[in-house]
Amino acid sequence: MKLSRNGLRASAIGALVVSGALVLSACGSDNNNEPTKDGGKTSSAASNIKCDGAKGQLLAAGSSAQKNAMDLWVKNFQAACSGVEVNYQAIGSGGGITKFNQGQVAMAGSDSALKDEEVAESQKICKGGKGVNLPMVGGPIAIGYKLEGVDNLVLDAPTLAKIFDTKITKWNDPAIAKLNPGAKLPGSTIQAFHRSDESGTTQNLGKYLSATAAADWKYDPKTKSWPAPGGQAANGSSGVATAVKDAEGSIGYFELSYATANKISTVSINTGAAAPVAATTENASKAIAAAKIKGTGSDLALSLDYTTKAEGAYPLTLVTYEIACDKGNKADTLPTLKAFLTYTASEEGQKVLSDAGYAPLPAEIAAKVREIVPTLS
């Protein structure tokens, strides 16, 4: 299915125009005491959330890139649905998929779609069905750095590839200097940090570098494990962000919300457009709006264009999927799973994302997700 580039771009950008007052209020009416279908009361913070029989505990695990978004969603959902607990462990995309395919969690979060072999494995857990990819949140992968006296660092894909492959090791390397005329670049050693755990964020970075700097990044773009030699490792997006924040001369990659929360400077990318593109939710939405659905049936896996040179489109993006069984979900968790995903995919659920450093889904993709969630069984 091919999506309209212009239509989705406009809808994605429109989704970002969100009043700060809506971020935690989930924009409900003043009538906040109407009962939900499960007999409970909704809270003023989430008056439009429908609990629809949600009860007990829902276990989920995976992507650390979406953790800050998940924290907001869980807070609002639990405020609306009395007695419900959503327990999300941000252990990385690879760990989440493993737990899902072992039947330990009802839902996994992953920054990359399931591989064919992972879908096949999921059929053992999803009796009569399989695991499907439901895109839920997008955003830029920020390249964060700490370099005293350099506030507006510009890099391109080949230079990034050489930095993370330890082919460029000094901050005043000619390739960096050429992209930053006038900047006072020190001759100090670059401390490059990467993820130690299996990560969809790592995979998306690899896909970007493979697509845009193939001559300088020769590693398998499908791997979730860090493939290059050298560098320093830290666990999770939070671990990499903390390492960069604490180490002068450092550079690393993580979802934008971690850069915002830690006040970490981020790289603008020279894509070949008229001007370098900053890592912002709006700029990421311009790139994500061009995504195409490559999945079939209930599966909504997307194909992202990492090579875009569109003006203001930030190419290093990811989309996090919530992975669940299309059929064969456990009866005791299915109502809560569907109610929670109904909320996260809703207009209210998507509205809380932009001020947290994420990009809401383009309207047409969100509409497809909203069609699929009620059919989970």
Coordinates of C-alpha atoms in Angstrom, one line a residue:
M1 CA 0.0 0.0 0.0
K2 CA 1.5 3.3 -1.1
L3 CA 0.7 6.3 1.0
S4 CA 0.2 9.8 -0.3
R5 CA 3.4 11.7 0.4
N6 CA 1.9 15.1 0.5
G7 CA -1.2 14.1 2.3
L8 CA 0.6 12.3 5.0
R9 CA 3.2 15.0 5.4
A10 CA 0.5 17.6 5.9
S11 CA -1.4 15.4 8.4
A12 CA 1.8 14.6 10.3
I13 CA 2.8 18.2 10.6
G14 CA -0.8 19.1 11.6
A15 CA -0.7 16.5 14.3
L16 CA 2.2 18.3 15.9
V17 CA 0.3 21.5 16.4
V18 CA -0.6 20.7 20.0
S19 CA -1.3 23.0 22.8
G20 CA 0.8 22.4 25.9
A21 CA -2.4 22.3 27.9
L22 CA -3.4 19.1 26.1
V23 CA -0.3 17.2 26.8
L24 CA -1.3 15.7 30.1
S25 CA -5.0 16.4 30.1
A26 CA -5.8 14.1 27.1
C27 CA -8.4 16.8 26.2
G28 CA -11.6 15.6 27.7
S29 CA -14.9 17.3 28.2
D30 CA -15.9 18.8 31.5
N31 CA -18.1 15.8 32.3
N32 CA -15.5 13.7 33.9
N33 CA -17.6 11.4 36.0
E34 CA -19.3 9.3 33.3
P35 CA -18.9 5.6 34.0
T36 CA -16.8 3.5 31.7
K37 CA -18.1 0.2 30.4
D38 CA -16.3 -1.6 33.2
G39 CA -18.3 0.4 35.7
G40 CA -15.3 2.5 36.8
K41 CA -14.9 6.2 36.6
T42 CA -12.7 8.1 34.3
S43 CA -10.3 10.7 35.6
S44 CA -10.2 14.3 34.6
A45 CA -6.7 13.6 33.2
A46 CA -8.1 11.1 30.7
S47 CA -11.8 11.5 30.4
N48 CA -12.1 10.0 26.9
I49 CA -10.3 6.7 27.6
K50 CA -12.5 3.7 27.4
C51 CA -11.6 0.9 29.7
D52 CA -13.9 -1.7 28.0
G53 CA -13.4 -4.5 30.5
A54 CA -9.7 -3.8 31.2
K55 CA -8.6 -5.4 34.4
G56 CA -5.6 -6.8 36.2
Q57 CA -2.0 -6.6 35.0
L58 CA -0.8 -6.3 31.5
L59 CA 2.9 -7.2 31.0
A60 CA 4.9 -5.6 28.2
A61 CA 8.5 -5.1 27.4
G62 CA 10.9 -3.9 24.7
S63 CA 12.0 -0.6 23.2
S64 CA 13.7 1.9 25.5
A65 CA 13.3 4.5 22.8
Q66 CA 9.5 4.7 23.5
K67 CA 9.8 4.5 27.3
N68 CA 9.1 8.2 27.9
A69 CA 6.0 8.0 25.7
M70 CA 4.9 4.7 27.4
D71 CA 5.3 6.4 30.8
L72 CA 2.8 9.0 29.8
W73 CA 0.4 6.5 28.2
V74 CA 0.5 4.2 31.3
K75 CA -0.1 7.1 33.7
N76 CA -3.2 8.3 31.8
F77 CA -4.6 4.8 31.2
Q78 CA -4.2 3.7 34.8
A79 CA -5.7 7.0 36.0
A80 CA -8.8 6.2 33.9
C81 CA -9.1 2.5 34.5
S82 CA -9.3 1.6 38.2
G83 CA -7.5 -1.5 39.2
V84 CA -5.5 -1.9 36.0
E85 CA -1.7 -2.1 35.9
V86 CA 0.3 -1.8 32.8
N87 CA 3.9 -3.0 33.5
Y88 CA 6.3 -2.0 30.7
Q89 CA 9.9 -3.0 31.0
A90 CA 12.3 -0.9 28.8
I91 CA 14.8 -3.7 28.1
G92 CA 15.5 -3.0 24.4
S93 CA 13.7 -4.2 21.3
G94 CA 15.5 -7.5 21.0
G95 CA 14.7 -8.4 24.6
G96 CA 11.1 -7.4 24.2
I97 CA 10.7 -9.6 21.1
T98 CA 12.3 -12.5 22.9
K99 CA 10.0 -12.2 25.9
F100 CA 7.0 -11.9 23.6
N101 CA 7.9 -15.0 21.6
Q102 CA 8.5 -16.9 24.8
G103 CA 5.0 -16.0 26.0
Q104 CA 6.2 -13.9 29.0
V105 CA 4.5 -10.7 27.9
A106 CA 1.3 -9.9 26.1
M107 CA 2.9 -7.1 24.0
A108 CA 6.4 -6.1 22.9
G109 CA 7.7 -2.7 21.8
S110 CA 10.2 -2.7 19.0
D111 CA 11.9 0.0 16.9
S112 CA 12.0 -2.4 14.0
A113 CA 9.5 -4.7 12.5
L114 CA 9.5 -8.4 13.2
K115 CA 11.8 -10.5 11.0
D116 CA 10.3 -13.4 9.1
E117 CA 11.9 -15.9 11.4
E118 CA 10.5 -14.0 14.4
V119 CA 7.0 -14.0 12.9
A120 CA 7.3 -17.8 12.4
E121 CA 8.4 -18.2 16.0
S122 CA 5.5 -16.1 17.3
Q123 CA 3.0 -18.6 15.8
K124 CA 3.9 -21.0 18.7
I125 CA 2.5 -18.4 21.1
C126 CA -0.2 -16.8 19.0
K127 CA -2.3 -20.0 18.6
G128 CA -4.0 -19.8 15.2
G129 CA -2.4 -16.4 14.5
K130 CA 1.0 -14.6 14.5
G131 CA 2.7 -11.5 15.8
V132 CA 1.9 -8.3 13.9
N133 CA 3.5 -4.9 13.9
L134 CA 1.4 -2.0 14.9
P135 CA 3.2 1.4 14.5
M136 CA 2.4 3.6 17.5
V137 CA 5.0 6.3 17.9
G138 CA 7.7 7.9 15.7
G139 CA 10.5 10.3 16.3
P140 CA 14.1 11.3 15.4
I141 CA 17.1 9.4 16.6
A142 CA 19.2 12.2 17.9
I143 CA 23.0 12.2 17.6
G144 CA 23.9 13.8 21.0
Y145 CA 27.3 15.2 21.8
K146 CA 29.2 17.1 24.5
L147 CA 31.8 19.4 23.1
E148 CA 32.7 22.6 25.0
G149 CA 32.4 25.7 22.8
V150 CA 30.6 23.9 20.0
D151 CA 26.9 24.6 20.1
N152 CA 25.8 23.8 16.5
L153 CA 27.6 20.8 15.2
V154 CA 26.8 19.6 11.7
L155 CA 27.7 16.2 10.4
D156 CA 26.8 14.1 7.4
A157 CA 26.2 10.4 6.9
P158 CA 29.7 9.5 5.7
T159 CA 31.3 11.4 8.6
L160 CA 28.9 9.8 11.2
A161 CA 29.7 6.3 9.7
K162 CA 33.5 7.0 10.1
I163 CA 33.1 8.3 13.7
F164 CA 31.0 5.3 14.9
D165 CA 33.4 2.9 13.0
T166 CA 36.4 4.6 14.7
K167 CA 37.8 5.7 11.4
I168 CA 37.6 9.3 12.5
T169 CA 38.9 9.7 16.1
K170 CA 39.7 13.4 16.6
W171 CA 37.2 16.2 16.8
N172 CA 39.3 18.5 14.6
D173 CA 39.4 15.9 11.7
P174 CA 39.3 17.6 8.3
A175 CA 36.0 16.0 7.5
I176 CA 34.3 17.5 10.6
A177 CA 36.1 20.8 10.1
K178 CA 34.8 21.1 6.5
L179 CA 31.2 20.7 7.7
N180 CA 31.7 23.2 10.5
P181 CA 33.6 26.3 9.1
G182 CA 34.5 28.7 11.9
A183 CA 33.9 26.3 14.7
K184 CA 36.6 25.9 17.3
L185 CA 37.1 22.1 17.2
P186 CA 39.5 20.7 19.7
G187 CA 42.1 18.1 18.9
S188 CA 40.8 15.8 21.6
T189 CA 39.8 12.2 21.1
I190 CA 36.2 11.4 20.2
Q191 CA 34.4 9.2 22.7
A192 CA 31.8 7.3 20.7
F193 CA 29.1 5.5 22.7
H194 CA 26.8 2.8 21.4
R195 CA 24.1 0.4 22.8
S196 CA 25.3 -2.7 24.6
D197 CA 21.9 -4.4 24.3
E198 CA 20.1 -5.5 21.2
S199 CA 18.3 -2.4 20.0
G200 CA 16.0 -1.3 17.3
T201 CA 17.5 2.1 17.6
T202 CA 20.9 0.6 16.7
Q203 CA 19.2 -1.2 13.8
N204 CA 17.6 2.0 12.5
L205 CA 21.0 3.8 12.7
G206 CA 22.6 1.0 10.8
K207 CA 19.9 1.1 8.1
Y208 CA 20.4 4.9 7.8
L209 CA 24.1 4.6 7.5
S210 CA 23.9 1.6 5.1
A211 CA 21.5 3.6 2.9
T212 CA 23.3 6.9 2.9
A213 CA 27.0 6.0 3.4
A214 CA 27.4 2.5 2.0
A215 CA 31.0 3.0 1.2
D216 CA 31.8 3.8 4.8
W217 CA 29.4 1.5 6.7
K218 CA 29.7 -2.1 5.5
Y219 CA 27.9 -3.8 8.3
D220 CA 24.6 -5.8 8.2
P221 CA 21.8 -3.2 8.5
K222 CA 19.4 -5.8 9.9
T223 CA 21.4 -6.5 13.1
K224 CA 20.1 -5.1 16.4
S225 CA 23.5 -5.7 18.0
W226 CA 26.2 -3.1 17.7
P227 CA 28.4 -4.4 14.8
A228 CA 31.4 -2.1 14.7
P229 CA 34.7 -2.4 16.6
G230 CA 35.8 0.1 19.2
G231 CA 33.8 2.7 21.0
Q232 CA 32.2 2.4 24.4
A233 CA 29.0 0.6 25.3
A234 CA 26.1 1.5 27.6
N235 CA 22.8 -0.2 28.3
G236 CA 19.6 1.3 26.9
S237 CA 18.9 4.7 25.5
S238 CA 19.1 6.1 29.0
G239 CA 22.5 4.6 29.6
V240 CA 23.9 6.1 26.3
A241 CA 22.4 9.5 27.1
T242 CA 23.8 9.5 30.6
A243 CA 27.3 8.5 29.3
V244 CA 27.2 11.3 26.7
K245 CA 26.0 13.9 29.3
D246 CA 28.8 13.0 31.6
A247 CA 31.8 12.7 29.2
E248 CA 33.4 15.7 27.5
G249 CA 34.2 14.9 23.9
S250 CA 31.5 12.3 23.6
I251 CA 28.9 11.4 21.0
G252 CA 26.1 8.8 21.0
Y253 CA 22.6 8.1 19.6
F254 CA 19.3 7.9 21.4
E255 CA 15.7 9.0 20.9
L256 CA 15.2 12.8 21.1
S257 CA 13.4 12.8 24.4
Y258 CA 16.5 11.6 26.2
A259 CA 18.5 14.5 24.7
T260 CA 15.8 16.9 25.8
A261 CA 15.5 15.5 29.3
N262 CA 19.3 15.6 29.8
K263 CA 19.8 18.9 28.0
I264 CA 22.2 17.3 25.6
S265 CA 23.2 19.2 22.4
T266 CA 22.2 17.4 19.2
V267 CA 23.8 17.2 15.7
S268 CA 22.1 18.7 12.6
I269 CA 22.5 16.5 9.6
N270 CA 23.7 17.6 6.2
T271 CA 21.4 15.6 3.9
G272 CA 22.2 17.5 0.7
A273 CA 19.2 19.8 1.2
A274 CA 19.7 23.5 1.1
A275 CA 20.4 23.6 4.9
P276 CA 21.4 21.1 7.6
V277 CA 18.4 19.5 9.3
A278 CA 18.0 19.6 13.1
A279 CA 16.6 16.7 15.1
T280 CA 13.1 17.9 15.9
T281 CA 9.7 16.2 16.0
E282 CA 8.4 18.3 13.2
N283 CA 11.4 17.6 11.0
A284 CA 11.1 13.8 11.8
S285 CA 7.4 13.9 10.9
K286 CA 8.3 15.3 7.5
A287 CA 10.3 12.2 6.8
I288 CA 8.0 9.7 8.5
A289 CA 5.1 11.1 6.4
A290 CA 6.7 9.6 3.3
A291 CA 6.6 6.1 4.8
K292 CA 5.0 3.2 3.0
I293 CA 3.1 0.3 4.5
K294 CA 4.9 -2.9 3.5
G295 CA 3.1 -5.3 5.7
T296 CA 0.0 -7.2 4.6
G297 CA -3.3 -7.9 6.3
S298 CA -3.2 -6.9 10.0
D299 CA 0.5 -6.3 9.8
L300 CA 1.4 -2.6 9.4
A301 CA 5.2 -2.7 9.1
L302 CA 6.5 0.5 7.4
S303 CA 9.3 1.2 5.0
L304 CA 11.1 4.5 5.8
D305 CA 13.1 6.6 3.4
Y306 CA 16.4 7.2 5.0
T307 CA 17.8 8.8 1.9
T308 CA 15.4 11.7 1.8
K309 CA 16.8 15.1 0.8
A310 CA 13.5 17.0 1.2
E311 CA 13.9 20.4 2.7
G312 CA 13.5 20.2 6.5
A313 CA 13.1 16.4 6.6
Y314 CA 15.2 14.8 9.3
P315 CA 16.2 11.4 7.8
L316 CA 17.4 9.5 10.9
T317 CA 14.1 8.4 12.3
L318 CA 12.5 5.4 13.8
V319 CA 8.9 4.2 14.3
T320 CA 8.3 2.0 17.3
Y321 CA 5.8 -0.8 16.9
E322 CA 3.6 -2.4 19.5
I323 CA 3.8 -6.2 18.7
A324 CA 0.8 -8.3 19.6
C325 CA -0.9 -11.5 18.4
D326 CA -3.5 -10.9 15.7
K327 CA -5.2 -14.1 16.9
G328 CA -4.5 -16.3 19.9
N329 CA -4.1 -13.6 22.6
K330 CA -4.7 -14.8 26.2
A331 CA -8.3 -14.3 27.2
D332 CA -7.4 -12.8 30.6
T333 CA -5.2 -10.0 29.1
L334 CA -7.0 -9.4 25.8
P335 CA -9.5 -6.8 27.0
T336 CA -6.7 -4.8 28.7
L337 CA -4.4 -5.1 25.7
K338 CA -7.1 -3.8 23.3
A339 CA -8.2 -1.0 25.6
F340 CA -4.7 0.2 26.1
L341 CA -3.8 0.1 22.4
T342 CA -7.1 1.7 21.5
Y343 CA -6.0 4.6 23.7
T344 CA -2.4 4.9 22.5
A345 CA -3.5 5.0 18.9
S346 CA -6.4 7.4 19.6
E347 CA -6.2 11.2 18.9
E348 CA -5.8 11.7 22.7
G349 CA -3.0 9.1 23.0
Q350 CA -1.2 10.6 20.0
K351 CA -1.6 14.2 21.3
V352 CA 0.6 13.6 24.3
L353 CA 3.6 12.7 22.2
S354 CA 4.9 15.9 20.6
D355 CA 5.8 17.8 23.7
A356 CA 7.6 14.7 25.0
G357 CA 10.0 14.7 22.0
Y358 CA 8.1 12.2 19.8
A359 CA 6.3 12.5 16.5
P360 CA 2.7 11.5 16.4
L361 CA 1.8 9.0 13.6
P362 CA 0.7 10.5 10.3
A363 CA -3.1 10.5 10.2
E364 CA -3.6 7.9 7.6
I365 CA -1.3 5.4 9.4
A366 CA -3.0 6.1 12.7
A367 CA -6.3 5.4 11.1
K368 CA -5.2 2.0 9.9
V369 CA -3.9 1.1 13.4
R370 CA -7.3 2.1 14.8
E371 CA -9.0 -0.3 12.4
I372 CA -6.7 -3.2 13.3
V373 CA -6.7 -3.0 17.2
P374 CA -10.4 -3.9 17.6
T375 CA -9.9 -7.0 15.5
L376 CA -7.3 -8.5 17.8
S377 CA -8.6 -11.8 19.3

